[in-house]
PDB file of C-alpha atoms in Angstrom:
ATOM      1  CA  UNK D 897      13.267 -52.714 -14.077  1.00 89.00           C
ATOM      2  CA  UNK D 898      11.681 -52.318 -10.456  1.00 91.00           C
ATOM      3  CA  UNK D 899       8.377 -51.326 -11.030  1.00 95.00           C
ATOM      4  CA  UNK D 900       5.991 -50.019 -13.741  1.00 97.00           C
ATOM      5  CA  UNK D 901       3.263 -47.675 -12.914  1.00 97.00           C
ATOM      6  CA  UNK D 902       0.364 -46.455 -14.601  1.00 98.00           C
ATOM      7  CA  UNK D 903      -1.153 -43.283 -14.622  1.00 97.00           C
ATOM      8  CA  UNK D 904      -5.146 -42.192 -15.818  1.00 97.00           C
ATOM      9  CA  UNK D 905      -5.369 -39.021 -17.055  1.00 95.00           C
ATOM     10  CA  UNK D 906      -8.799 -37.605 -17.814  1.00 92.00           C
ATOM     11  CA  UNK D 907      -9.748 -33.645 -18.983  1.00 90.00           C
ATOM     12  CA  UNK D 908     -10.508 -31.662 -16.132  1.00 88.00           C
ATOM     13  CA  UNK D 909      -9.804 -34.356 -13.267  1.00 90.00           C
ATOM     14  CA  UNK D 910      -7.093 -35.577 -11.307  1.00 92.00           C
ATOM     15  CA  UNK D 911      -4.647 -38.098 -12.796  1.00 95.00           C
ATOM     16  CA  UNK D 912      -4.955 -41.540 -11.048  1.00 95.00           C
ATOM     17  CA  UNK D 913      -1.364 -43.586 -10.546  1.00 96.00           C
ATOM     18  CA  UNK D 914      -1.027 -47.077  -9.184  1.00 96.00           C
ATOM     19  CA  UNK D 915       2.152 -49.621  -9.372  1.00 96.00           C
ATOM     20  CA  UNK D 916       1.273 -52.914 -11.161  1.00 96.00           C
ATOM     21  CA  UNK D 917       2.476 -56.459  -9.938  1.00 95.00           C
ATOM     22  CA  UNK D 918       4.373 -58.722 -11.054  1.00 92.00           C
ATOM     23  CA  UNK D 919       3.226 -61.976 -12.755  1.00 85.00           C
ATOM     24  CA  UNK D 920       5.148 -63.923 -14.781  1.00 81.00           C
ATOM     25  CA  UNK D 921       6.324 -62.111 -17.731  1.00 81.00           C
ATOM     26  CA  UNK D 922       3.526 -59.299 -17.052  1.00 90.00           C
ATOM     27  CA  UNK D 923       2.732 -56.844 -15.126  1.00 95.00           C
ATOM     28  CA  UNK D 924      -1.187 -56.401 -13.877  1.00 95.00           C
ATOM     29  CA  UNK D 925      -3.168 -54.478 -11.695  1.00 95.00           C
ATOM     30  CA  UNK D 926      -6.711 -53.231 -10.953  1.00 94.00           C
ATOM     31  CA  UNK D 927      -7.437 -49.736 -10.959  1.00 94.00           C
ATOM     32  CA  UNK D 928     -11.281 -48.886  -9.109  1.00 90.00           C
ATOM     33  CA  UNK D 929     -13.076 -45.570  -8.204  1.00 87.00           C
ATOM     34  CA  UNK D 930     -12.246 -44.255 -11.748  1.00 92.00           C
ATOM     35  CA  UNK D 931     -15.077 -41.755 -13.556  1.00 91.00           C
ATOM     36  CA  UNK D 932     -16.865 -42.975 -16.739  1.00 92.00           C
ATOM     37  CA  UNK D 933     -15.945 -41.682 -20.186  1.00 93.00           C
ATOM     38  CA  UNK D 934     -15.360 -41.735 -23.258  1.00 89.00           C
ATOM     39  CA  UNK D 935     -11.593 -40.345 -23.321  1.00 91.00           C
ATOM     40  CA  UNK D 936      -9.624 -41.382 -21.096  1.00 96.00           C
ATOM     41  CA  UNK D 937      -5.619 -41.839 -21.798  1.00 97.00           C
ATOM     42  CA  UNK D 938      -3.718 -44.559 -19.946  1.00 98.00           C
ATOM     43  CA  UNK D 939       0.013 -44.027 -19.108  1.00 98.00           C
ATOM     44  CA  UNK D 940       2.571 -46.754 -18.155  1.00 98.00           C
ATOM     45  CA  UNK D 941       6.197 -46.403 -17.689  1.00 97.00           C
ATOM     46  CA  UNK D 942       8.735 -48.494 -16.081  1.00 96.00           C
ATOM     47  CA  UNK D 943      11.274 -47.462 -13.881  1.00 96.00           C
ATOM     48  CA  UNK D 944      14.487 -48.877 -12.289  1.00 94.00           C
ATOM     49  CA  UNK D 945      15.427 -49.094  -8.906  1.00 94.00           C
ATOM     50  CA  UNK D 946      16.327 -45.572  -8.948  1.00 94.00           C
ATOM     51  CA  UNK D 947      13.056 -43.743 -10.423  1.00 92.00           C
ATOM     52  CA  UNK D 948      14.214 -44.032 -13.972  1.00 94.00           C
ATOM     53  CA  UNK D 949      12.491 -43.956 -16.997  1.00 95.00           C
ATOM     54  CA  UNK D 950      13.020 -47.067 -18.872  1.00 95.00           C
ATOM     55  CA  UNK D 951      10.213 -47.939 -21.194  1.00 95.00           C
ATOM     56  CA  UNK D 952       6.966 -45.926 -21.967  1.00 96.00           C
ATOM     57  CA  UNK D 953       3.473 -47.387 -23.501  1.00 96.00           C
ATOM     58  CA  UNK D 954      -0.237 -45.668 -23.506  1.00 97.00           C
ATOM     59  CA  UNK D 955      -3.670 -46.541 -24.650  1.00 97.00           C
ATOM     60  CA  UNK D 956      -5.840 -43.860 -25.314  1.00 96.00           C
ATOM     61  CA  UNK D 957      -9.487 -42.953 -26.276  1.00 94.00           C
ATOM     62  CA  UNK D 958     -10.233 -45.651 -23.424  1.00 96.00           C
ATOM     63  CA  UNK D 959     -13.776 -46.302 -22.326  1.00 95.00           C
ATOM     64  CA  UNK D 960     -14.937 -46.437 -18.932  1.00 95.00           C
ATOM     65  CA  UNK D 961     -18.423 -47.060 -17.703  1.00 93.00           C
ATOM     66  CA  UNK D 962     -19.866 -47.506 -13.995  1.00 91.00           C
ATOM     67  CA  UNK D 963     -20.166 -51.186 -12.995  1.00 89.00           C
ATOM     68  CA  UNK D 964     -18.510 -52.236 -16.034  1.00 93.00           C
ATOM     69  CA  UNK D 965     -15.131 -53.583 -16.292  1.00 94.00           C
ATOM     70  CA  UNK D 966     -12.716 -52.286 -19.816  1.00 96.00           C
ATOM     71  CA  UNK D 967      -9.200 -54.544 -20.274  1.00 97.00           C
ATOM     72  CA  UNK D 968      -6.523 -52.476 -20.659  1.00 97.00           C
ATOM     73  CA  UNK D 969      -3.173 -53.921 -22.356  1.00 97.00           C
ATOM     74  CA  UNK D 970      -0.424 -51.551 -23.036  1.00 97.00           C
ATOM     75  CA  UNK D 971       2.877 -52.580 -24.059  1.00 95.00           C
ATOM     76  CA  UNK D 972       6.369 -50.626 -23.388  1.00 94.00           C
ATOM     77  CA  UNK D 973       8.814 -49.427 -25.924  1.00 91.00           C
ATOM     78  CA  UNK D 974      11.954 -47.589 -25.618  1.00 87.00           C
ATOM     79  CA  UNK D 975      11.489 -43.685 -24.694  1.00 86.00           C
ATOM     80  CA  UNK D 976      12.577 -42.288 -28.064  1.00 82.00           C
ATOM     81  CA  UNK D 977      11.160 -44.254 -31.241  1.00 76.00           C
ATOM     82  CA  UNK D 978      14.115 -46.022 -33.372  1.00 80.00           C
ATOM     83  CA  UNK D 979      14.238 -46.952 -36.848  1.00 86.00           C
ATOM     84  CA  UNK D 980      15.070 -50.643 -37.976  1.00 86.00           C
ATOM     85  CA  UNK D 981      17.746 -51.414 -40.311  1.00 82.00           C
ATOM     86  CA  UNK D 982      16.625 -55.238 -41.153  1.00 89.00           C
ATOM     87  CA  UNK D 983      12.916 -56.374 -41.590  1.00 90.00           C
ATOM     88  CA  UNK D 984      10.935 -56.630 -38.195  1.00 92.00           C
ATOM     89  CA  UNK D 985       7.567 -57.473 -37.465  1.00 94.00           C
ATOM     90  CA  UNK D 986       5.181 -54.801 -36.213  1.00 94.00           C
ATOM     91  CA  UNK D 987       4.037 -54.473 -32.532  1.00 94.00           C
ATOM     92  CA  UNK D 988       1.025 -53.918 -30.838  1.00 96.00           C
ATOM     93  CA  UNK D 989       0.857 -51.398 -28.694  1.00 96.00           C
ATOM     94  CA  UNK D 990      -2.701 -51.412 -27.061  1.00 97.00           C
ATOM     95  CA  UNK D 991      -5.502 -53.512 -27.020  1.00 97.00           C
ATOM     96  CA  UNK D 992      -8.716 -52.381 -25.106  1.00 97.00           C
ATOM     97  CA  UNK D 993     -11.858 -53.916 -24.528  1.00 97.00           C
ATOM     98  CA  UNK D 994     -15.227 -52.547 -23.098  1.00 96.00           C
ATOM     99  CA  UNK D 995     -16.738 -54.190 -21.550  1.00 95.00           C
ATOM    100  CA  UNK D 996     -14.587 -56.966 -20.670  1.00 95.00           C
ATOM    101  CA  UNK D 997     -18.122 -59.059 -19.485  1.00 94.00           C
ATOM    102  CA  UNK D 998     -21.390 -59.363 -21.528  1.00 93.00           C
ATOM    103  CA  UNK D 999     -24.443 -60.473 -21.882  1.00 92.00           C
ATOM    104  CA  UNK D1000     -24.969 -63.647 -25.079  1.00 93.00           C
ATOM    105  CA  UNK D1001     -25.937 -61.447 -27.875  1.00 93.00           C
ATOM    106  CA  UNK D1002     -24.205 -58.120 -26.918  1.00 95.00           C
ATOM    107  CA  UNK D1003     -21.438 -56.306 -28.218  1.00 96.00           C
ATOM    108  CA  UNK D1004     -18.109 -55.357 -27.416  1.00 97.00           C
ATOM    109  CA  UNK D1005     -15.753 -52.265 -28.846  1.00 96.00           C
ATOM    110  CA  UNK D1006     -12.475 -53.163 -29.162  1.00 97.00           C
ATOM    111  CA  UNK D1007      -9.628 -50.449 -29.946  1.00 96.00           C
ATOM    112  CA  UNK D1008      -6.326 -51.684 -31.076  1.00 96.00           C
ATOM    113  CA  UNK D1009      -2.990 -49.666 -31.959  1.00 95.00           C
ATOM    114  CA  UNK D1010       0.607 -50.990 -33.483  1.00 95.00           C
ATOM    115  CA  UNK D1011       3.412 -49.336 -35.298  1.00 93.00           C
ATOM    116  CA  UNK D1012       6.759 -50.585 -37.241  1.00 93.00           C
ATOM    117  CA  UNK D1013      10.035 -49.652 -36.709  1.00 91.00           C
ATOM    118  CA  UNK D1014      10.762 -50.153 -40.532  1.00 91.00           C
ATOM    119  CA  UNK D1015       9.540 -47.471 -42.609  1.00 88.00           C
ATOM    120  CA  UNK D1016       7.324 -46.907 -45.359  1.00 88.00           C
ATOM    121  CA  UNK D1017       6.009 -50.649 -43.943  1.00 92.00           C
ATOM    122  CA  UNK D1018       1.855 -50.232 -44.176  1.00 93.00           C
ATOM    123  CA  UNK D1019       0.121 -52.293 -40.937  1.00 94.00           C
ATOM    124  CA  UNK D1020      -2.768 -54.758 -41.130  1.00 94.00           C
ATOM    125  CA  UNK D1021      -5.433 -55.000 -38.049  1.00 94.00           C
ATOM    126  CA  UNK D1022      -7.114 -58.357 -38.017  1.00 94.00           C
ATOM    127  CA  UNK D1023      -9.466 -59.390 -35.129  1.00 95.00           C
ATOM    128  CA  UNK D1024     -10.898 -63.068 -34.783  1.00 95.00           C
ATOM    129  CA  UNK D1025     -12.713 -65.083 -32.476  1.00 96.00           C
ATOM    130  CA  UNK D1026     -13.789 -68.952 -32.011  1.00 95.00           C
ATOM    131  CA  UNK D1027     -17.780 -67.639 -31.964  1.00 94.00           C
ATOM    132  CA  UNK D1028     -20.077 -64.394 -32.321  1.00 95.00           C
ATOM    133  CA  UNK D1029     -19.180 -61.694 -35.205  1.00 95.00           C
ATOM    134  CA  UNK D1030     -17.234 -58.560 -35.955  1.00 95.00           C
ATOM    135  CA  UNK D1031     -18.444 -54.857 -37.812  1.00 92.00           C
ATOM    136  CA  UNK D1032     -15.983 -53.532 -40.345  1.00 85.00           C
ATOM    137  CA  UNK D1033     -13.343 -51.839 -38.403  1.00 81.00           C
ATOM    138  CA  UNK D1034     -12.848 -48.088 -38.376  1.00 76.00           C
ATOM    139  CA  UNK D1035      -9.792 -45.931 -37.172  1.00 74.00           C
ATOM    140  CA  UNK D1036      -8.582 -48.882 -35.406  1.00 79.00           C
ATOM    141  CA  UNK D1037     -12.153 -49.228 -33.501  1.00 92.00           C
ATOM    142  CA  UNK D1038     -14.066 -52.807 -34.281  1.00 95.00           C
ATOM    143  CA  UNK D1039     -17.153 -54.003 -32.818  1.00 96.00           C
ATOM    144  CA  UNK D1040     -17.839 -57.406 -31.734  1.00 97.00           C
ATOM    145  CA  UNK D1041     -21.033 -59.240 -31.338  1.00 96.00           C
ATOM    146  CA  UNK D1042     -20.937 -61.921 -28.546  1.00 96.00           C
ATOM    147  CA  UNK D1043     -22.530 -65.611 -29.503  1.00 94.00           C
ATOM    148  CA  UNK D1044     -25.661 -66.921 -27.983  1.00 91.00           C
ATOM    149  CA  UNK D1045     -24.368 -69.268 -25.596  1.00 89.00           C
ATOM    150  CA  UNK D1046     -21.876 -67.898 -22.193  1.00 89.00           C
ATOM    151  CA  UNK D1047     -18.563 -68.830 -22.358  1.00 92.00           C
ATOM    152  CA  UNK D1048     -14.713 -67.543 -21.800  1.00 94.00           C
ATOM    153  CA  UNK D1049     -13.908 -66.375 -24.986  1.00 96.00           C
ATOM    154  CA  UNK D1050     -10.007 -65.471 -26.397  1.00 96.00           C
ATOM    155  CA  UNK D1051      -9.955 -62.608 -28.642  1.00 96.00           C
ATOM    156  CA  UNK D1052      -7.254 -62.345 -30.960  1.00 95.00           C
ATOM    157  CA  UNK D1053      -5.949 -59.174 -32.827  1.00 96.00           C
ATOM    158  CA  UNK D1054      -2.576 -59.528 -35.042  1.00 95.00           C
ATOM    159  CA  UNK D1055      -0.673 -56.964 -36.811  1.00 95.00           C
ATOM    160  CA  UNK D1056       1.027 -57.401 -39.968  1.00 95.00           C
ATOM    161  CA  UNK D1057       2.519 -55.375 -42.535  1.00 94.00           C
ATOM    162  CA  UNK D1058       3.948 -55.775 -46.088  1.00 92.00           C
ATOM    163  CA  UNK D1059       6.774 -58.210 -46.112  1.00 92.00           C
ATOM    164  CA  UNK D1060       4.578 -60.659 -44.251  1.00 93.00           C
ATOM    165  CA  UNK D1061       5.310 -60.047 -40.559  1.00 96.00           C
ATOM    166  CA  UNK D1062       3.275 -60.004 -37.913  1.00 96.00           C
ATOM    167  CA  UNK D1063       2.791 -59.913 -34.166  1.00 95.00           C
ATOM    168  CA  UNK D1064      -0.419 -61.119 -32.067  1.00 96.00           C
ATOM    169  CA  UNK D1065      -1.870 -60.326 -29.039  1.00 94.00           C
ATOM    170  CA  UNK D1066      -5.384 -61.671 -27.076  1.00 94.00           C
ATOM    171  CA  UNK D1067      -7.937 -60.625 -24.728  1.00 93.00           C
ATOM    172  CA  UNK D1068     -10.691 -62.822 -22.539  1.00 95.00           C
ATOM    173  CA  UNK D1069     -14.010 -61.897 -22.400  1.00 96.00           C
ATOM    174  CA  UNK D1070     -16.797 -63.036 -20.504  1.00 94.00           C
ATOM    175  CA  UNK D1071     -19.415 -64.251 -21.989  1.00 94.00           C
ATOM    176  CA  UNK D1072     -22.564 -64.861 -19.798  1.00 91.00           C
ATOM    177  CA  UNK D1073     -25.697 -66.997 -20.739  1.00 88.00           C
ATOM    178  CA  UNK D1074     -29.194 -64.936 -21.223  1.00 79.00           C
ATOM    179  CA  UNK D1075     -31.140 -66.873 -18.211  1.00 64.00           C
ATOM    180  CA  UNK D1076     -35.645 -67.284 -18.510  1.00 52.00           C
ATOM    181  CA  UNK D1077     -38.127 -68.832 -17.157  1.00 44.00           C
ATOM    182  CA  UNK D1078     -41.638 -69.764 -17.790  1.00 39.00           C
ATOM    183  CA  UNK D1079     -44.477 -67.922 -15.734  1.00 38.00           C
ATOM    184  CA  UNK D1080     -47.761 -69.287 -15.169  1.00 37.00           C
ATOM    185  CA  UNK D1081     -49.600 -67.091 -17.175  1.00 38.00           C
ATOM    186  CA  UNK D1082     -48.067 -68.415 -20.356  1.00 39.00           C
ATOM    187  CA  UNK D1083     -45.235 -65.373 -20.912  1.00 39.00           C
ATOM    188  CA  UNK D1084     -41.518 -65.252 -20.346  1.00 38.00           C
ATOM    189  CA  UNK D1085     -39.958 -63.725 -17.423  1.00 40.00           C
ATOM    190  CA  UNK D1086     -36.097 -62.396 -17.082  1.00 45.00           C
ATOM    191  CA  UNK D1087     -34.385 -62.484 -14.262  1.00 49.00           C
ATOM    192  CA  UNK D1088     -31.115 -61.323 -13.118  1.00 49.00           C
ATOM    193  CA  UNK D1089     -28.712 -64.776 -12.171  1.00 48.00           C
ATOM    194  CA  UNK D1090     -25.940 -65.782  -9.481  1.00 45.00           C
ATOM    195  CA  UNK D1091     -22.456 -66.124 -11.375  1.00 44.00           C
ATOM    196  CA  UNK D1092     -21.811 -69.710 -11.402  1.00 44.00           C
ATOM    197  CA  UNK D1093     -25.185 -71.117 -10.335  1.00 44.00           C
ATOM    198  CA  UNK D1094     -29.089 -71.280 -12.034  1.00 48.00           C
ATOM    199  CA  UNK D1095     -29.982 -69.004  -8.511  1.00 48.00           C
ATOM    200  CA  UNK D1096     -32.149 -66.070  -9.812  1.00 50.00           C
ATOM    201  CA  UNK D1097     -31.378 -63.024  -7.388  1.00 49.00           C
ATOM    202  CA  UNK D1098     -31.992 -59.471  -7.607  1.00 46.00           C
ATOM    203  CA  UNK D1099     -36.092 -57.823  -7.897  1.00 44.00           C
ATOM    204  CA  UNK D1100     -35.615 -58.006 -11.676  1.00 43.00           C
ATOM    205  CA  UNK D1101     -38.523 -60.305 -12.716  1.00 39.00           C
ATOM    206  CA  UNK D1102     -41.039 -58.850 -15.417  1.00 37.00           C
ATOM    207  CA  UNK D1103     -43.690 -60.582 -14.162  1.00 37.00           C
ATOM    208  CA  UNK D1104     -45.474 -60.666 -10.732  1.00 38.00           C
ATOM    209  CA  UNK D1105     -46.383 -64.458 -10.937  1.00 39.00           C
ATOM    210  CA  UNK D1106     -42.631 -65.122 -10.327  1.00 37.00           C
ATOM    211  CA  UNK D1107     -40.916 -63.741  -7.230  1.00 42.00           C
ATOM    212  CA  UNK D1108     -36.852 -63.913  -7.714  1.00 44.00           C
ATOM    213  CA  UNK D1109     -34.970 -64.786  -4.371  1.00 46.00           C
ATOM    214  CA  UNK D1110     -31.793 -63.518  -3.547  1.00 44.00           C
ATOM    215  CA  UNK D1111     -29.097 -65.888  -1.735  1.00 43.00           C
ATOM    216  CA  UNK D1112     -26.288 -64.257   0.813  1.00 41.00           C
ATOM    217  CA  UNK D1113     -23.158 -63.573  -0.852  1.00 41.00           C
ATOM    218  CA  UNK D1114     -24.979 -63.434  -4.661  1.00 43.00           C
ATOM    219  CA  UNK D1115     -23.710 -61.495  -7.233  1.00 42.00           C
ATOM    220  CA  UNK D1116     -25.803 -60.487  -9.942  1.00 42.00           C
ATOM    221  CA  UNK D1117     -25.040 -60.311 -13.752  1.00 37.00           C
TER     222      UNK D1117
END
């Protein structure tokens, strides 16, 4: 395998394609100046040294929003769907998340598919976390509320079927603390933050008794 590309394909605009790199035992990339929707299909394939087709994978129904980040995780399969002959565990074939960073308190829609190469074998979604709280799933679509505190937070998703298999994947997400502050007038005023430091930055402030500064270089969440 020499490289594995992916390709975003939206209705009524230009695919975009870009070649992934190489870490470890996956293969990542960043994709920018993509248009926000609702629909959009991602399409990876991996190709040998001499253009190939090796393995194919796609996620689908993906969400994209402007100055938001969505996780994208596709895994390849062979290009024409097999059938087992001895019990295997399922696999899962996408996980999405968007967006990828939140606010404490806000939610995050999380789209997962699988499939089992032994059939007549039913599949089982299950989604946990080590803080905040999921909806009841639907069509493979969960939502999930972040806690009230910021951290890095590992979402799990595993798919089992009937004889007890199963197969897990999990996504980070960013988790970032709701910052306040006390005006003089006796009310609460919000401001936007620096990541990584108590700076406030940004012209954000409810409140005209408190007058947020902005540092070079700060990036506001």
């Amino acid at each position: 395998m020499a490289k594995i590309q992916v390709t975003v394909n939206a209705p009524g605009e230009e695919a975009v394609t870009k070649d992934l790199t190489r870490s470890s035992s996956q293969w990542t990339g960043t994709l920018t100046g993509l248009t926000e929707g609702t629909d959009r299909t991602f399409d990876a394939v991996a190709l040998d040294a001499g253009g190939a087709r090796l393995y194919t994978g796609q996620a689908a129904g993906v969400v994209l929003t402007d100055g938001e980040d969505t996780l994208v995780f596709i895994t390849l399969d062979e290009l024409t769907a097999s059938t087992a002959t001895q019990p295997e565990a399922p696999i899962l074939t996408s996980l999405t998340a968007h967006p990828a960073e939140v606010r404490a308190g806000s939610t995050v829609t999380l789209r997962a598919t699988a499939r089992d190469r032994n059939p007549g074998d039913t599949i089982r979604l299950e989604w946990t976390a080590p803080g905040g709280a999921f909806s009841s799933p639907a069509d493979g679509v969960i939502t999930w509320t972040a806690p009230s505190s910021g951290a890095t937070l590992l979402l799990g998703c595993t798919a089992s079927d009937t004889q007890g298999l199963g197969s897990s994947l999990s996504i980070p997400i960013e988790v970032r603390a709701v910052s306040s502050t006390g005006s003089s007038g006796g009310g609460r005023v919000c401001c936007k933050h620096c990541g990584g430091s108590s700076k406030p930055c940004g012209d954000s402030c409810i409140s005209s008794s408190y007058k947020c500064t902005k540092p070079a270089g700060c990036a506001c969440y």
